[in-house]
Amino acid sequence: MDIFDGHVHTHYCPHGTNAEISAYIERALQLGYSQISFTEHAPLPDTFSDPAPTRDSSMAIDEFRSYIEELKDYQRAYAGRITIKIGLEIDYIEGHEEETKQLLSELGPNLADSILSVHFLRLKDEWFCLDYSEKEFERIIGRFGTTEAVYDAYYKTLEKAILSDLGPYKPKRLGHLSLVSKFQKKYPSSYDSTRQMLSLLPLIKQKGYQLDVNTAGLFKPLCKEIYPPETILHTAANMGIPLVYGSDSHHPSDLGRGLDALDPAILEHLIKP
Ligand SMILES: [Zn+2]
Ligand SMILES: [Zn+2]
């Protein structure tokens, strides 16, 4: 099987592992990958302070140059064996659109493939990291009032992300669309996420965006579900929205995860990022 993976992290991410990038590439070759996109968490705008309790959401801006250079070396070393794309996972941060646009205008020319994700939720003048931990999620629920209010804020932020003007380097692919469900087994919600996501699909289609078929959620003990779930992916596929597999690996052993769990009808629709 010809595998392409559009969502892979590296040792440049402070919450990941120290595995060498070569270990990811070697593992990808073993699995039969023909293409891999490295999409490290982009540096945050300097006006924004990382709300994750350990402040380790993304790579430091002064590491960006070596990230690009290291990956370029691997592109040369593995030319003809696997296609390596250099990208970033960019955060949509409500209230920091201009700064993000500015950052993208500086970093964007180096990037061949990127993802736009919502990890941060705004409540008035405060931001929270949605997927940091179960405990942090509980604190967020406390601040927003109810689990439903957190879900609602997430999907409203997602819509803003889709509509936002982040300039010519705005990523074309939306990361883990249902990330707010990461802790759903512990904090169930009566919120109708399916309806919300279905209502966003026409907008995603109109904008020409792709969806990250992110299997990481399947392996989160409190989630056990693909981001987004297959019903959404089936509808998206039928609408002609391009789907890109994303292992969201933070370690070489994560590569290829969840592919065997995907519905053959979805597998058939996966495209090269
Ligand atoms: Zn990460
Ligand atoms: Zn992410």
Short mmCIF file of N, CA, C and O in Angstrom, two decimals, residues 3-100:
data_model
loop_
_atom_site.label_atom_id
_atom_site.label_comp_id
_atom_site.label_asym_id
_atom_site.label_seq_id
_atom_site.Cartn_x
_atom_site.Cartn_y
_atom_site.Cartn_z
N ILE A 3 1.57 4.68 1.08
CA ILE A 3 1.12 5.49 2.22
C ILE A 3 1.71 6.89 2.18
O ILE A 3 2.91 7.06 1.94
N PHE A 4 0.87 7.87 2.41
CA PHE A 4 1.36 9.24 2.59
C PHE A 4 0.74 9.78 3.87
O PHE A 4 -0.44 9.60 4.14
N ASP A 5 1.59 10.41 4.62
CA ASP A 5 1.22 10.87 5.96
C ASP A 5 1.48 12.37 6.01
O ASP A 5 2.60 12.82 5.80
N GLY A 6 0.44 13.13 6.28
CA GLY A 6 0.57 14.59 6.23
C GLY A 6 0.66 15.26 7.59
O GLY A 6 0.46 16.48 7.67
N HIS A 7 0.94 14.51 8.64
CA HIS A 7 0.95 15.13 9.97
C HIS A 7 1.95 14.41 10.88
O HIS A 7 1.61 13.42 11.54
N VAL A 8 3.17 14.92 10.92
CA VAL A 8 4.22 14.27 11.71
C VAL A 8 5.03 15.34 12.45
O VAL A 8 5.41 16.36 11.87
N HIS A 9 5.29 15.10 13.73
CA HIS A 9 6.09 16.01 14.55
C HIS A 9 7.53 15.50 14.67
O HIS A 9 7.85 14.42 14.17
N THR A 10 8.36 16.27 15.33
CA THR A 10 9.79 15.94 15.43
C THR A 10 10.31 16.31 16.83
O THR A 10 9.53 16.77 17.67
N HIS A 11 11.61 16.20 16.99
CA HIS A 11 12.21 16.58 18.28
C HIS A 11 12.21 18.10 18.49
O HIS A 11 12.58 18.57 19.57
N TYR A 12 11.80 18.86 17.47
CA TYR A 12 11.72 20.32 17.65
C TYR A 12 10.52 20.71 18.50
O TYR A 12 10.40 21.86 18.92
N CYS A 13 9.62 19.75 18.73
CA CYS A 13 8.44 20.02 19.53
C CYS A 13 8.77 19.67 20.99
O CYS A 13 9.12 18.54 21.29
N PRO A 14 8.70 20.64 21.89
CA PRO A 14 9.12 20.38 23.27
C PRO A 14 8.26 19.37 24.04
O PRO A 14 8.70 18.82 25.04
N HIS A 15 7.03 19.10 23.58
CA HIS A 15 6.24 18.09 24.29
C HIS A 15 6.33 16.72 23.60
O HIS A 15 5.61 15.80 23.96
N GLY A 16 7.20 16.61 22.63
CA GLY A 16 7.34 15.33 21.93
C GLY A 16 8.46 14.49 22.52
O GLY A 16 8.72 14.54 23.71
N THR A 17 9.13 13.74 21.65
CA THR A 17 10.24 12.89 22.10
C THR A 17 11.51 13.36 21.42
O THR A 17 11.46 14.19 20.52
N ASN A 18 12.64 12.80 21.85
CA ASN A 18 13.91 13.23 21.28
C ASN A 18 14.37 12.39 20.10
O ASN A 18 15.50 12.52 19.65
N ALA A 19 13.49 11.53 19.60
CA ALA A 19 13.89 10.66 18.49
C ALA A 19 14.42 11.49 17.31
O ALA A 19 13.92 12.57 17.03
N GLU A 20 15.44 10.95 16.65
CA GLU A 20 16.01 11.62 15.49
C GLU A 20 15.01 11.59 14.33
O GLU A 20 14.26 10.62 14.19
N ILE A 21 15.10 12.59 13.49
CA ILE A 21 14.23 12.63 12.32
C ILE A 21 14.52 11.43 11.40
O ILE A 21 13.62 10.85 10.80
N SER A 22 15.80 11.02 11.36
CA SER A 22 16.14 9.85 10.53
C SER A 22 15.38 8.60 10.97
O SER A 22 15.02 7.76 10.15
N ALA A 23 15.10 8.50 12.27
CA ALA A 23 14.35 7.34 12.77
C ALA A 23 12.91 7.35 12.24
O ALA A 23 12.35 6.29 11.94
N TYR A 24 12.35 8.54 12.11
CA TYR A 24 11.00 8.64 11.52
C TYR A 24 11.04 8.20 10.05
O TYR A 24 10.18 7.45 9.59
N ILE A 25 12.06 8.68 9.35
CA ILE A 25 12.11 8.39 7.91
C ILE A 25 12.37 6.90 7.67
O ILE A 25 11.73 6.27 6.82
N GLU A 26 13.27 6.33 8.47
CA GLU A 26 13.55 4.89 8.32
C GLU A 26 12.29 4.07 8.62
O GLU A 26 12.00 3.10 7.93
N ARG A 27 11.59 4.44 9.65
CA ARG A 27 10.35 3.73 9.99
C ARG A 27 9.31 3.90 8.87
O ARG A 27 8.63 2.94 8.50
N ALA A 28 9.23 5.09 8.32
CA ALA A 28 8.30 5.36 7.22
C ALA A 28 8.62 4.46 6.02
O ALA A 28 7.72 3.89 5.39
N LEU A 29 9.91 4.30 5.73
CA LEU A 29 10.32 3.44 4.60
C LEU A 29 9.93 1.99 4.88
O LEU A 29 9.42 1.30 4.00
N GLN A 30 10.16 1.56 6.11
CA GLN A 30 9.77 0.18 6.50
C GLN A 30 8.28 -0.05 6.27
O GLN A 30 7.86 -1.13 5.88
N LEU A 31 7.49 0.97 6.56
CA LEU A 31 6.03 0.83 6.46
C LEU A 31 5.53 0.99 5.02
O LEU A 31 4.35 0.80 4.75
N GLY A 32 6.43 1.37 4.13
CA GLY A 32 6.03 1.53 2.73
C GLY A 32 5.50 2.91 2.40
O GLY A 32 4.78 3.08 1.41
N TYR A 33 5.85 3.90 3.20
CA TYR A 33 5.44 5.28 2.90
C TYR A 33 6.10 5.73 1.59
O TYR A 33 7.27 5.44 1.35
N SER A 34 5.35 6.49 0.81
CA SER A 34 5.99 7.14 -0.34
C SER A 34 6.14 8.64 -0.09
O SER A 34 6.89 9.32 -0.78
N GLN A 35 5.39 9.15 0.88
CA GLN A 35 5.48 10.59 1.16
C GLN A 35 5.18 10.88 2.62
O GLN A 35 4.31 10.26 3.23
N ILE A 36 5.91 11.84 3.16
CA ILE A 36 5.70 12.23 4.56
C ILE A 36 5.85 13.75 4.68
O ILE A 36 6.75 14.33 4.06
N SER A 37 4.94 14.38 5.39
CA SER A 37 5.07 15.81 5.66
C SER A 37 5.41 16.00 7.13
O SER A 37 4.67 15.51 8.00
N PHE A 38 6.49 16.69 7.39
CA PHE A 38 6.79 17.07 8.77
C PHE A 38 6.09 18.40 9.05
O PHE A 38 6.29 19.38 8.32
N THR A 39 5.25 18.38 10.05
CA THR A 39 4.42 19.55 10.36
C THR A 39 4.57 19.89 11.84
O THR A 39 3.65 19.67 12.63
N GLU A 40 5.74 20.41 12.16
CA GLU A 40 5.99 20.76 13.57
C GLU A 40 5.08 21.90 14.03
O GLU A 40 4.64 22.71 13.23
N HIS A 41 4.79 21.93 15.32
CA HIS A 41 4.01 23.03 15.88
C HIS A 41 4.78 24.33 15.65
O HIS A 41 5.90 24.48 16.14
N ALA A 42 4.17 25.23 14.91
CA ALA A 42 4.83 26.48 14.54
C ALA A 42 5.13 27.33 15.77
O ALA A 42 4.39 27.29 16.75
N PRO A 43 6.19 28.14 15.69
CA PRO A 43 6.42 29.11 16.77
C PRO A 43 5.17 29.96 16.96
O PRO A 43 4.48 30.28 15.99
N LEU A 44 4.90 30.32 18.20
CA LEU A 44 3.72 31.15 18.47
C LEU A 44 4.09 32.61 18.25
O LEU A 44 5.25 32.99 18.42
N PRO A 45 3.11 33.45 17.88
CA PRO A 45 3.43 34.87 17.74
C PRO A 45 3.98 35.40 19.07
O PRO A 45 3.55 34.95 20.14
N ASP A 46 4.93 36.33 19.01
CA ASP A 46 5.56 36.74 20.27
C ASP A 46 4.65 37.59 21.16
O ASP A 46 4.97 37.84 22.32
N THR A 47 3.49 37.97 20.63
CA THR A 47 2.52 38.69 21.46
C THR A 47 1.65 37.74 22.27
O THR A 47 0.83 38.16 23.08
N PHE A 48 1.80 36.45 22.00
CA PHE A 48 0.92 35.46 22.62
C PHE A 48 1.72 34.60 23.59
O PHE A 48 2.77 34.06 23.25
N SER A 49 1.21 34.49 24.83
CA SER A 49 1.93 33.67 25.78
C SER A 49 1.25 32.29 25.86
O SER A 49 0.04 32.18 26.04
N ASP A 50 2.04 31.26 25.68
CA ASP A 50 1.55 29.88 25.63
C ASP A 50 0.75 29.55 26.89
O ASP A 50 1.30 29.55 28.00
N PRO A 51 -0.55 29.25 26.75
CA PRO A 51 -1.37 28.98 27.93
C PRO A 51 -1.22 27.56 28.49
O PRO A 51 -1.78 27.26 29.55
N ALA A 52 -0.48 26.69 27.83
CA ALA A 52 -0.28 25.33 28.36
C ALA A 52 0.49 25.43 29.67
O ALA A 52 1.46 26.18 29.75
N PRO A 53 0.06 24.70 30.71
CA PRO A 53 0.72 24.82 32.02
C PRO A 53 2.25 24.68 31.96
O PRO A 53 2.95 25.36 32.69
N THR A 54 2.76 23.84 31.07
CA THR A 54 4.22 23.68 30.97
C THR A 54 4.82 24.51 29.83
O THR A 54 6.02 24.38 29.54
N ARG A 55 3.99 25.32 29.21
CA ARG A 55 4.45 26.23 28.13
C ARG A 55 5.30 25.53 27.08
O ARG A 55 6.36 26.02 26.67
N ASP A 56 4.81 24.39 26.63
CA ASP A 56 5.62 23.59 25.70
C ASP A 56 4.84 23.24 24.43
O ASP A 56 5.05 22.20 23.83
N SER A 57 3.94 24.13 24.02
CA SER A 57 3.07 23.81 22.88
C SER A 57 3.79 23.78 21.55
O SER A 57 3.38 23.08 20.64
N SER A 58 4.84 24.58 21.41
CA SER A 58 5.39 24.73 20.07
C SER A 58 6.90 24.95 20.07
O SER A 58 7.50 25.17 21.12
N MET A 59 7.48 24.91 18.90
CA MET A 59 8.92 25.12 18.79
C MET A 59 9.25 26.60 18.98
O MET A 59 8.42 27.48 18.75
N ALA A 60 10.47 26.85 19.39
CA ALA A 60 10.92 28.23 19.58
C ALA A 60 11.25 28.83 18.22
O ALA A 60 11.71 28.13 17.32
N ILE A 61 11.03 30.12 18.09
CA ILE A 61 11.25 30.79 16.80
C ILE A 61 12.72 30.67 16.36
O ILE A 61 13.00 30.51 15.18
N ASP A 62 13.64 30.68 17.32
CA ASP A 62 15.06 30.61 16.91
C ASP A 62 15.50 29.20 16.50
O ASP A 62 16.63 28.99 16.09
N GLU A 63 14.58 28.26 16.58
CA GLU A 63 14.87 26.89 16.12
C GLU A 63 14.39 26.68 14.69
O GLU A 63 14.69 25.66 14.07
N PHE A 64 13.60 27.62 14.20
CA PHE A 64 12.96 27.42 12.91
C PHE A 64 13.97 27.18 11.79
O PHE A 64 13.82 26.28 10.98
N ARG A 65 15.01 28.00 11.77
CA ARG A 65 16.02 27.89 10.71
C ARG A 65 16.65 26.50 10.70
O ARG A 65 16.78 25.87 9.67
N SER A 66 17.00 25.99 11.88
CA SER A 66 17.65 24.67 11.89
C SER A 66 16.65 23.55 11.58
O SER A 66 17.02 22.53 10.99
N TYR A 67 15.40 23.77 11.93
CA TYR A 67 14.35 22.80 11.54
C TYR A 67 14.32 22.66 10.02
O TYR A 67 14.36 21.56 9.47
N ILE A 68 14.28 23.79 9.34
CA ILE A 68 14.22 23.78 7.87
C ILE A 68 15.49 23.17 7.29
O ILE A 68 15.44 22.30 6.42
N GLU A 69 16.64 23.60 7.82
CA GLU A 69 17.91 23.11 7.26
C GLU A 69 18.07 21.61 7.48
O GLU A 69 18.50 20.90 6.58
N GLU A 70 17.70 21.15 8.68
CA GLU A 70 17.84 19.72 8.95
C GLU A 70 16.95 18.92 8.00
O GLU A 70 17.37 17.90 7.43
N LEU A 71 15.73 19.37 7.80
CA LEU A 71 14.82 18.63 6.91
C LEU A 71 15.30 18.69 5.46
O LEU A 71 15.16 17.71 4.71
N LYS A 72 15.88 19.79 5.06
CA LYS A 72 16.41 19.88 3.69
C LYS A 72 17.53 18.87 3.48
O LYS A 72 17.64 18.26 2.41
N ASP A 73 18.36 18.70 4.51
CA ASP A 73 19.43 17.68 4.41
C ASP A 73 18.83 16.30 4.20
O ASP A 73 19.32 15.52 3.39
N TYR A 74 17.76 16.01 4.93
CA TYR A 74 17.12 14.70 4.77
C TYR A 74 16.45 14.56 3.40
O TYR A 74 16.45 13.47 2.83
N GLN A 75 15.92 15.65 2.90
CA GLN A 75 15.33 15.58 1.54
C GLN A 75 16.39 15.15 0.54
O GLN A 75 16.13 14.31 -0.32
N ARG A 76 17.58 15.72 0.69
CA ARG A 76 18.67 15.36 -0.23
C ARG A 76 19.11 13.93 -0.01
O ARG A 76 19.28 13.15 -0.95
N ALA A 77 19.27 13.56 1.25
CA ALA A 77 19.78 12.22 1.57
C ALA A 77 18.83 11.11 1.11
O ALA A 77 19.27 10.02 0.76
N TYR A 78 17.53 11.38 1.15
CA TYR A 78 16.55 10.34 0.82
C TYR A 78 15.89 10.56 -0.54
O TYR A 78 14.89 9.90 -0.85
N ALA A 79 16.45 11.44 -1.34
CA ALA A 79 15.85 11.73 -2.66
C ALA A 79 15.68 10.45 -3.46
O ALA A 79 16.58 9.60 -3.50
N GLY A 80 14.53 10.28 -4.07
CA GLY A 80 14.28 9.09 -4.89
C GLY A 80 13.72 7.92 -4.09
O GLY A 80 13.23 6.95 -4.66
N ARG A 81 13.80 8.00 -2.76
CA ARG A 81 13.28 6.90 -1.93
C ARG A 81 11.96 7.25 -1.27
O ARG A 81 11.09 6.40 -1.09
N ILE A 82 11.85 8.49 -0.88
CA ILE A 82 10.61 8.96 -0.23
C ILE A 82 10.53 10.48 -0.43
O ILE A 82 11.56 11.17 -0.40
N THR A 83 9.33 10.97 -0.65
CA THR A 83 9.14 12.41 -0.77
C THR A 83 8.94 12.99 0.63
O THR A 83 8.06 12.55 1.36
N ILE A 84 9.79 13.95 0.97
CA ILE A 84 9.69 14.59 2.29
C ILE A 84 9.24 16.02 2.08
O ILE A 84 9.89 16.78 1.36
N LYS A 85 8.12 16.36 2.68
CA LYS A 85 7.65 17.75 2.59
C LYS A 85 7.88 18.46 3.93
O LYS A 85 7.70 17.86 4.99
N ILE A 86 8.24 19.72 3.82
CA ILE A 86 8.51 20.51 5.02
C ILE A 86 7.32 21.42 5.28
O ILE A 86 6.90 22.17 4.40
N GLY A 87 6.78 21.30 6.48
CA GLY A 87 5.61 22.11 6.80
C GLY A 87 5.56 22.49 8.26
O GLY A 87 6.53 22.32 9.02
N LEU A 88 4.43 23.01 8.65
CA LEU A 88 4.19 23.37 10.05
C LEU A 88 2.72 23.10 10.38
O LEU A 88 1.87 23.09 9.49
N GLU A 89 2.46 22.91 11.65
CA GLU A 89 1.08 22.93 12.14
C GLU A 89 0.90 24.31 12.79
O GLU A 89 1.55 24.62 13.80
N ILE A 90 0.07 25.11 12.17
CA ILE A 90 -0.11 26.50 12.62
C ILE A 90 -1.32 26.58 13.54
O ILE A 90 -2.36 25.99 13.26
N ASP A 91 -1.19 27.34 14.60
CA ASP A 91 -2.32 27.54 15.49
C ASP A 91 -3.17 28.70 15.03
O ASP A 91 -2.64 29.78 14.73
N TYR A 92 -4.48 28.47 14.98
CA TYR A 92 -5.38 29.62 14.85
C TYR A 92 -5.64 30.11 16.27
O TYR A 92 -6.15 29.36 17.11
N ILE A 93 -5.28 31.33 16.56
CA ILE A 93 -5.47 31.89 17.90
C ILE A 93 -6.38 33.10 17.79
O ILE A 93 -5.98 34.14 17.23
N GLU A 94 -7.58 32.94 18.29
CA GLU A 94 -8.55 34.03 18.20
C GLU A 94 -8.00 35.28 18.87
O GLU A 94 -7.51 35.23 20.00
N GLY A 95 -8.05 36.37 18.15
CA GLY A 95 -7.52 37.63 18.69
C GLY A 95 -6.07 37.89 18.31
O GLY A 95 -5.54 38.97 18.57
N HIS A 96 -5.41 36.89 17.73
CA HIS A 96 -4.01 37.06 17.31
C HIS A 96 -3.84 36.79 15.82
O HIS A 96 -2.79 36.34 15.38
N GLU A 97 -4.90 37.10 15.07
CA GLU A 97 -4.88 36.81 13.63
C GLU A 97 -3.81 37.62 12.90
O GLU A 97 -3.10 37.08 12.05
N GLU A 98 -3.71 38.90 13.23
CA GLU A 98 -2.74 39.75 12.52
C GLU A 98 -1.31 39.28 12.75
O GLU A 98 -0.51 39.22 11.82
N GLU A 99 -1.02 38.93 14.01
CA GLU A 99 0.33 38.46 14.34
C GLU A 99 0.62 37.14 13.64
O GLU A 99 1.75 36.88 13.21
N THR A 100 -0.39 36.28 13.56
CA THR A 100 -0.21 34.99 12.90
C THR A 100 0.02 35.19 11.41
O THR A 100 0.87 34.53 10.80
#
